[in-house]
Short mmCIF file of C-alpha atoms and ligand atoms in Angstrom, two decimals:
data_model
loop_
_atom_site.label_atom_id
_atom_site.label_comp_id
_atom_site.label_asym_id
_atom_site.label_seq_id
_atom_site.Cartn_x
_atom_site.Cartn_y
_atom_site.Cartn_z
CA MET B 216 -194.36 44.47 -3.99
CA GLU B 217 -196.31 42.36 -6.40
CA THR B 218 -198.66 44.43 -8.51
CA GLN B 219 -202.23 43.32 -8.49
CA LYS B 220 -203.55 41.69 -11.62
CA LYS B 221 -206.19 43.54 -13.57
CA ARG B 222 -209.66 42.14 -13.47
CA VAL B 223 -211.41 40.58 -16.45
CA PHE B 224 -215.12 39.76 -16.47
CA SER B 225 -217.25 38.20 -19.14
CA GLY B 226 -220.63 36.56 -19.40
CA ILE B 227 -222.30 34.14 -21.72
CA GLN B 228 -225.99 33.41 -22.12
CA PRO B 229 -227.16 29.83 -21.68
CA THR B 230 -229.59 30.06 -24.54
CA GLY B 231 -228.52 27.33 -26.85
CA ALA B 232 -225.84 25.12 -28.18
CA PHE B 233 -222.56 26.94 -28.68
CA THR B 234 -221.55 27.61 -32.24
CA LEU B 235 -218.06 27.66 -33.62
CA GLY B 236 -218.59 31.42 -33.76
CA ASN B 237 -219.18 31.64 -30.00
CA TYR B 238 -216.16 29.47 -29.41
CA LEU B 239 -213.68 31.23 -31.66
CA GLY B 240 -214.99 34.72 -31.00
CA ALA B 241 -215.24 34.39 -27.24
CA VAL B 242 -214.94 31.22 -25.21
CA ARG B 243 -211.68 30.01 -26.72
CA ASN B 244 -209.94 33.23 -25.78
CA TRP B 245 -211.08 33.27 -22.19
CA PRO B 246 -208.75 30.59 -20.80
CA LEU B 247 -205.83 32.37 -22.46
CA LEU B 248 -206.35 35.32 -20.14
CA GLN B 249 -206.30 33.35 -16.90
CA ASP B 250 -202.64 33.77 -16.04
CA GLU B 251 -202.25 37.41 -16.89
CA TYR B 252 -205.55 38.58 -15.40
CA ASP B 253 -207.80 37.91 -12.48
CA CYS B 254 -210.72 36.43 -14.41
CA ILE B 255 -214.38 36.01 -13.62
CA TYR B 256 -216.71 34.17 -15.99
CA CYS B 257 -220.45 34.07 -15.55
CA VAL B 258 -223.31 32.12 -17.09
CA VAL B 259 -225.90 34.88 -17.36
CA ASP B 260 -229.22 33.10 -16.91
CA GLN B 261 -230.98 36.28 -15.80
CA HIS B 262 -230.20 37.88 -19.13
CA ALA B 263 -231.58 34.81 -20.87
CA ILE B 264 -235.13 35.32 -19.60
CA THR B 265 -235.45 38.65 -21.41
CA VAL B 266 -236.62 36.31 -24.16
CA ARG B 267 -239.18 33.64 -23.20
CA GLN B 268 -237.44 30.37 -22.27
CA THR B 269 -238.69 26.89 -21.54
CA PRO B 270 -237.76 26.47 -17.85
CA ALA B 271 -236.42 22.91 -18.08
CA ASP B 272 -234.41 23.89 -21.12
CA LEU B 273 -232.89 26.93 -19.47
CA ARG B 274 -231.79 24.81 -16.54
CA LYS B 275 -230.21 22.21 -18.84
CA LYS B 276 -228.50 24.84 -20.94
CA THR B 277 -227.07 26.50 -17.86
CA TYR B 278 -225.26 23.26 -17.01
CA GLU B 279 -224.20 22.87 -20.62
CA ALA B 280 -222.78 26.37 -20.82
CA ALA B 281 -220.79 25.88 -17.63
CA ALA B 282 -219.52 22.51 -18.87
CA MET B 283 -218.48 24.07 -22.17
CA LEU B 284 -216.54 26.82 -20.41
CA LEU B 285 -214.73 24.26 -18.27
CA ALA B 286 -214.10 22.03 -21.27
CA SER B 287 -212.65 24.98 -23.16
CA GLY B 288 -210.03 25.38 -20.47
CA ILE B 289 -211.41 27.63 -17.78
CA ASP B 290 -209.72 26.42 -14.64
CA PRO B 291 -211.75 26.95 -11.47
CA GLN B 292 -208.50 27.02 -9.49
CA LYS B 293 -207.47 30.13 -11.37
CA SER B 294 -210.70 31.84 -12.33
CA LEU B 295 -214.14 32.30 -10.84
CA LEU B 296 -216.95 30.56 -12.68
CA PHE B 297 -220.54 30.89 -11.52
CA VAL B 298 -224.18 31.32 -12.50
CA GLN B 299 -225.58 34.85 -12.36
CA SER B 300 -228.79 34.00 -10.49
CA HIS B 301 -226.73 32.39 -7.73
CA VAL B 302 -225.29 35.78 -6.83
CA PRO B 303 -228.22 38.05 -5.91
CA GLN B 304 -226.00 41.14 -5.79
CA HIS B 305 -226.23 41.41 -9.60
CA ALA B 306 -229.93 42.16 -9.39
CA GLN B 307 -229.41 44.38 -6.36
CA LEU B 308 -226.83 46.59 -8.02
CA SER B 309 -228.83 46.60 -11.22
CA TRP B 310 -231.66 48.52 -9.51
CA VAL B 311 -229.36 51.26 -8.26
CA LEU B 312 -227.67 51.52 -11.65
CA SER B 313 -231.02 51.74 -13.42
CA CYS B 314 -231.67 54.90 -11.42
CA ASN B 315 -228.45 56.24 -12.96
CA ALA B 316 -229.16 55.20 -16.53
CA GLN B 317 -231.15 57.36 -18.89
CA PHE B 318 -234.16 56.17 -20.85
CA GLY B 319 -232.73 57.89 -23.90
CA GLU B 320 -229.38 56.13 -23.82
CA LEU B 321 -230.99 52.72 -23.37
CA SER B 322 -233.30 53.47 -26.30
CA ARG B 323 -230.26 53.91 -28.51
CA MET B 324 -228.85 50.42 -27.89
CA THR B 325 -228.80 48.62 -31.21
CA GLN B 326 -229.30 45.20 -29.64
CA PHE B 327 -232.50 46.43 -28.00
CA LYS B 328 -233.73 47.76 -31.31
CA ASP B 329 -232.90 44.47 -33.06
CA LYS B 330 -234.37 42.25 -30.36
CA SER B 331 -237.53 44.26 -29.96
CA ALA B 332 -238.07 44.05 -33.71
CA LYS B 333 -237.49 40.29 -33.60
CA HIS B 334 -239.68 39.67 -30.54
CA ALA B 335 -242.34 42.27 -31.25
CA ASP B 336 -244.89 40.31 -29.20
CA ASN B 337 -242.73 40.46 -26.05
CA ILE B 338 -240.95 43.78 -25.68
CA ASN B 339 -240.65 43.42 -21.92
CA THR B 340 -238.87 46.00 -19.78
CA GLY B 341 -236.14 43.46 -18.99
CA LEU B 342 -235.18 43.50 -22.64
CA PHE B 343 -234.90 47.27 -22.34
CA THR B 344 -232.88 47.31 -19.11
CA TYR B 345 -230.74 44.34 -20.18
CA PRO B 346 -227.63 46.55 -20.54
CA VAL B 347 -228.09 47.86 -16.99
CA LEU B 348 -227.95 44.32 -15.59
CA MET B 349 -224.91 43.76 -17.77
CA ALA B 350 -223.36 46.93 -16.33
CA ALA B 351 -224.02 45.53 -12.85
CA ASP B 352 -222.29 42.25 -13.79
CA ILE B 353 -219.23 44.18 -14.87
CA LEU B 354 -219.11 46.90 -12.23
CA LEU B 355 -219.67 44.60 -9.24
CA TYR B 356 -216.18 43.17 -9.53
CA GLY B 357 -214.04 46.22 -10.26
CA THR B 358 -213.60 45.01 -13.83
CA HIS B 359 -210.92 46.60 -16.01
CA TYR B 360 -211.44 44.59 -19.19
CA VAL B 361 -214.48 42.91 -20.70
CA PRO B 362 -213.75 40.39 -23.45
CA VAL B 363 -216.74 40.48 -25.78
CA GLY B 364 -217.63 40.30 -29.43
CA GLY B 365 -217.96 43.54 -31.37
CA ASP B 366 -221.75 43.46 -30.97
CA GLN B 367 -221.39 44.01 -27.22
CA LYS B 368 -219.04 46.99 -27.40
CA GLN B 369 -221.88 49.47 -27.09
CA HIS B 370 -223.07 47.79 -23.89
CA VAL B 371 -219.63 47.93 -22.30
CA GLU B 372 -219.37 51.60 -23.21
CA LEU B 373 -222.72 52.18 -21.56
CA ALA B 374 -221.49 50.43 -18.41
CA ARG B 375 -218.55 52.79 -18.43
CA ASP B 376 -220.79 55.84 -18.84
CA ILE B 377 -223.02 54.73 -15.97
CA ALA B 378 -219.97 54.07 -13.78
CA GLN B 379 -218.55 57.49 -14.52
CA ARG B 380 -221.85 59.18 -13.84
CA PHE B 381 -222.18 57.39 -10.51
CA ASN B 382 -218.60 58.24 -9.55
CA ASN B 383 -219.21 61.90 -10.34
CA ALA B 384 -222.43 62.02 -8.39
CA TYR B 385 -221.38 60.02 -5.32
CA SER B 386 -217.54 59.89 -5.30
CA GLU B 387 -215.12 57.35 -6.71
CA THR B 388 -216.74 53.90 -6.51
CA PHE B 389 -216.49 51.97 -9.77
CA VAL B 390 -213.56 51.06 -11.96
CA LEU B 391 -214.23 52.23 -15.53
CA PRO B 392 -214.31 49.11 -17.73
CA GLU B 393 -213.08 48.78 -21.28
CA PRO B 394 -214.11 46.26 -23.93
CA MET B 395 -211.45 43.78 -25.03
CA ILE B 396 -212.27 42.71 -28.55
CA PRO B 397 -210.19 39.98 -30.19
CA LYS B 398 -208.86 40.98 -33.60
CA VAL B 399 -209.12 37.61 -35.30
CA GLY B 400 -212.02 35.33 -34.90
CA ALA B 401 -214.17 38.06 -33.41
CA ARG B 402 -216.70 37.70 -36.16
CA ILE B 403 -217.26 34.29 -37.62
CA MET B 404 -219.82 34.56 -40.38
CA SER B 405 -222.60 32.25 -41.55
CA LEU B 406 -221.39 29.48 -43.86
CA GLN B 407 -224.42 30.04 -46.08
CA GLU B 408 -224.69 33.84 -46.08
CA PRO B 409 -221.16 34.99 -45.25
CA THR B 410 -222.15 38.64 -44.85
CA LYS B 411 -224.25 37.66 -41.80
CA LYS B 412 -222.84 36.66 -38.41
CA MET B 413 -222.87 32.91 -37.66
CA SER B 414 -225.86 32.34 -35.40
CA LYS B 415 -227.48 29.29 -33.85
CA SER B 416 -230.88 30.92 -34.34
CA ASP B 417 -230.45 30.77 -38.11
CA SER B 418 -233.16 28.59 -39.64
CA ASN B 419 -230.65 27.01 -42.03
CA GLU B 420 -228.63 24.48 -40.01
CA LYS B 421 -225.93 24.39 -42.63
CA SER B 422 -225.09 28.00 -41.84
CA PHE B 423 -223.53 27.24 -38.46
CA VAL B 424 -221.23 24.67 -36.89
CA LEU B 425 -222.14 23.60 -33.38
CA MET B 426 -219.51 22.71 -30.81
CA THR B 427 -221.30 19.41 -30.40
CA ASP B 428 -221.44 18.54 -34.13
CA SER B 429 -219.82 15.25 -35.12
CA ALA B 430 -216.82 15.17 -37.44
CA ASP B 431 -219.02 14.03 -40.34
CA VAL B 432 -221.47 16.85 -39.88
CA ILE B 433 -218.68 19.43 -39.60
CA MET B 434 -217.12 18.16 -42.83
CA LYS B 435 -220.48 18.31 -44.65
CA LYS B 436 -221.22 21.81 -43.45
CA PHE B 437 -217.86 23.15 -44.61
CA LYS B 438 -218.13 21.37 -47.94
CA SER B 439 -221.44 23.06 -48.61
CA ALA B 440 -220.19 26.50 -47.49
CA VAL B 441 -221.11 29.27 -49.91
CA THR B 442 -218.07 30.75 -51.68
CA ASP B 443 -217.71 32.40 -55.09
CA SER B 444 -216.85 31.32 -58.60
CA ASP B 445 -213.36 32.68 -59.21
CA GLY B 446 -211.60 29.69 -57.65
CA ILE B 447 -208.78 31.62 -55.95
CA VAL B 448 -208.11 31.42 -52.22
CA ARG B 449 -207.53 35.11 -51.48
CA TYR B 450 -208.44 37.26 -48.49
CA ASP B 451 -210.86 39.95 -49.60
CA VAL B 452 -213.77 40.43 -47.21
CA GLU B 453 -215.53 42.88 -49.50
CA ASN B 454 -215.57 40.80 -52.69
CA LYS B 455 -214.98 37.29 -51.35
CA PRO B 456 -216.80 37.13 -48.02
CA GLY B 457 -217.25 33.34 -48.06
CA ILE B 458 -213.62 32.49 -48.74
CA SER B 459 -212.43 35.21 -46.36
CA ASN B 460 -214.59 33.78 -43.58
CA LEU B 461 -213.17 30.29 -44.13
CA MET B 462 -209.67 31.75 -44.18
CA GLY B 463 -210.41 33.51 -40.90
CA ILE B 464 -211.49 30.24 -39.30
CA TYR B 465 -208.50 28.36 -40.68
CA SER B 466 -206.18 31.11 -39.53
CA VAL B 467 -207.45 30.97 -35.94
CA MET B 468 -207.27 27.17 -35.92
CA THR B 469 -203.77 26.88 -37.34
CA GLY B 470 -202.13 30.17 -36.40
CA LYS B 471 -201.26 30.77 -40.05
CA THR B 472 -201.47 34.24 -41.54
CA MET B 473 -203.69 35.11 -44.50
CA ALA B 474 -200.58 35.34 -46.68
CA ASP B 475 -199.48 31.85 -45.56
CA ILE B 476 -202.90 30.48 -46.39
CA GLU B 477 -203.02 32.11 -49.81
CA LYS B 478 -199.66 30.52 -50.59
CA GLU B 479 -200.63 27.12 -49.19
CA PHE B 480 -203.69 26.85 -51.46
CA ASP B 481 -202.30 28.63 -54.48
CA GLY B 482 -203.48 26.85 -57.62
CA GLN B 483 -205.71 24.46 -55.70
CA GLY B 484 -209.47 24.33 -55.88
CA TYR B 485 -211.93 25.31 -53.20
CA GLY B 486 -212.64 21.62 -52.52
CA THR B 487 -209.15 21.02 -51.14
CA PHE B 488 -209.28 24.24 -49.16
CA LYS B 489 -212.68 23.51 -47.62
CA THR B 490 -211.56 20.03 -46.59
CA ALA B 491 -208.48 21.47 -44.91
CA VAL B 492 -210.58 24.04 -43.03
CA ALA B 493 -213.02 21.35 -41.88
CA GLU B 494 -210.18 19.12 -40.74
CA SER B 495 -208.55 21.91 -38.76
CA VAL B 496 -211.87 22.51 -36.98
CA ILE B 497 -212.52 18.81 -36.34
CA THR B 498 -209.06 18.34 -34.84
CA ALA B 499 -209.32 21.42 -32.64
CA LEU B 500 -212.79 20.59 -31.36
CA LYS B 501 -212.22 16.91 -30.59
CA PRO B 502 -210.52 17.35 -27.17
CA VAL B 503 -213.02 20.03 -26.17
CA GLN B 504 -215.94 17.79 -27.12
CA ASP B 505 -214.53 14.84 -25.19
CA GLU B 506 -213.97 16.95 -22.11
CA TYR B 507 -217.43 18.52 -22.42
CA ASN B 508 -219.12 15.12 -22.44
CA ARG B 509 -217.07 13.96 -19.50
CA ILE B 510 -217.87 17.03 -17.37
CA LEU B 511 -221.55 17.08 -18.27
CA ALA B 512 -221.85 13.49 -17.10
CA ASP B 513 -220.31 14.42 -13.74
CA LYS B 514 -223.08 16.54 -12.30
CA ALA B 515 -221.69 16.45 -8.76
CA TYR B 516 -218.43 18.01 -9.91
CA LEU B 517 -220.23 20.61 -11.98
CA GLU B 518 -222.53 21.59 -9.14
CA SER B 519 -219.79 21.81 -6.54
CA THR B 520 -217.67 23.93 -8.89
CA LEU B 521 -220.52 26.35 -9.53
CA LYS B 522 -221.45 26.49 -5.87
CA ASP B 523 -217.91 27.31 -4.90
CA GLY B 524 -217.71 29.96 -7.62
CA ALA B 525 -220.95 31.57 -6.47
CA GLN B 526 -219.78 31.71 -2.86
CA LYS B 527 -216.56 33.45 -3.77
CA ALA B 528 -218.35 35.84 -6.11
CA GLN B 529 -220.91 36.71 -3.44
CA TYR B 530 -218.16 37.64 -1.05
CA VAL B 531 -216.68 40.17 -3.47
CA ALA B 532 -220.03 41.42 -4.75
CA ASN B 533 -221.50 41.89 -1.31
CA LYS B 534 -218.79 44.29 -0.26
CA LEU B 535 -219.40 46.41 -3.32
CA VAL B 536 -223.18 46.45 -2.89
CA ASN B 537 -222.78 47.55 0.73
CA LYS B 538 -220.52 50.36 -0.36
CA VAL B 539 -222.97 51.48 -3.04
CA TYR B 540 -225.92 51.28 -0.65
CA ARG B 541 -224.06 53.45 1.83
CA LYS B 542 -223.11 56.00 -0.82
CA VAL B 543 -226.63 56.44 -2.14
CA GLY B 544 -227.92 56.97 1.38
CA PHE B 545 -229.69 53.75 2.29
CA ALA B 546 -229.81 53.48 6.07
CA GLN B 547 -227.49 50.78 7.36
CA PHE B 548 -227.22 49.64 10.95
N1 LIG J 37 -224.75 40.54 -23.32
C1 LIG J 37 -223.72 39.56 -23.47
C2 LIG J 37 -223.97 38.76 -24.77
O1 LIG J 37 -225.09 38.61 -25.18
C3 LIG J 37 -223.68 38.60 -22.31
C4 LIG J 37 -223.30 39.30 -21.05
C5 LIG J 37 -224.10 39.54 -19.98
C6 LIG J 37 -222.03 39.84 -20.73
N2 LIG J 37 -223.42 40.18 -19.02
C7 LIG J 37 -222.15 40.38 -19.43
C8 LIG J 37 -220.81 39.90 -21.43
C9 LIG J 37 -221.06 41.02 -18.81
C10 LIG J 37 -219.73 40.54 -20.81
C11 LIG J 37 -219.87 41.08 -19.52
O2 LIG J 37 -223.04 38.27 -25.33
#
């Protein structure tokens, strides 16, 4: 008998252009899982409104996020791809889970603390219960593994705690999920302040590379990357964060080890190294960019793909919600 593949689920917020950091740390790895696992990928627009969005922009970015996932290699024949708000079961399960999540544990989430400090004028309760909706995303589909960046590990662990608590209270219902954190490329740092994570919300545009940046712009951004003054290409995150970050990017792009890279650029200046890193990025992004533009221009294809994904997701999610509703004692006829 064929053993069933384990389930993978991940989500991405449609809140802006994708950076090289998003791509290398997350999106690029997702298609690689498609054969080994039963994968579900979701554009989480409901999470996005925990921070005020311009409606037209959110809509546009939802399409863009889906197009980027497809362009990166997610194959709708193999994996499910859909938009969170198209599957109402996420919000439905979220309510039940929120009644099984403690105020205290949500208060300890570091992302909540960071975001509420950053958006002090809009600390809405959605921002607070954000991890509960994320737990619903994950638990709805019997997820075993959740590929995420290190900053989301705490949220996946919370989902697991909530699942366990529910199982103990009501009998075995949810699979206990585990985070799946890529070793390399998980944390791409800012090109200007390499001790900070690369982020599209950074006010300095030179600090991040966007997936939609042209070759010229990518080259310029890498050439102006902040490094150090000792002129040696050596991997040392502590003392040489800038060079180490560039080495990390180059390593993911070329498959070379840190030792290989040190040897390759031995005795050469940072200029040569930076150019090589930029070129590796430009070459790797070119096919993704071309495909992204093609898909984004084909709205009918994009919409039918997302519609199909949502239908299939609803089918799975609905069964789980019914089961949960029955277990908690909601009357069903
Ligand atoms: N919170 C995640 C992020 O900001 C996005 C997300 C929402 C997610 N739901 C998810 C990731 C479920 C993995 C699984 O990156």
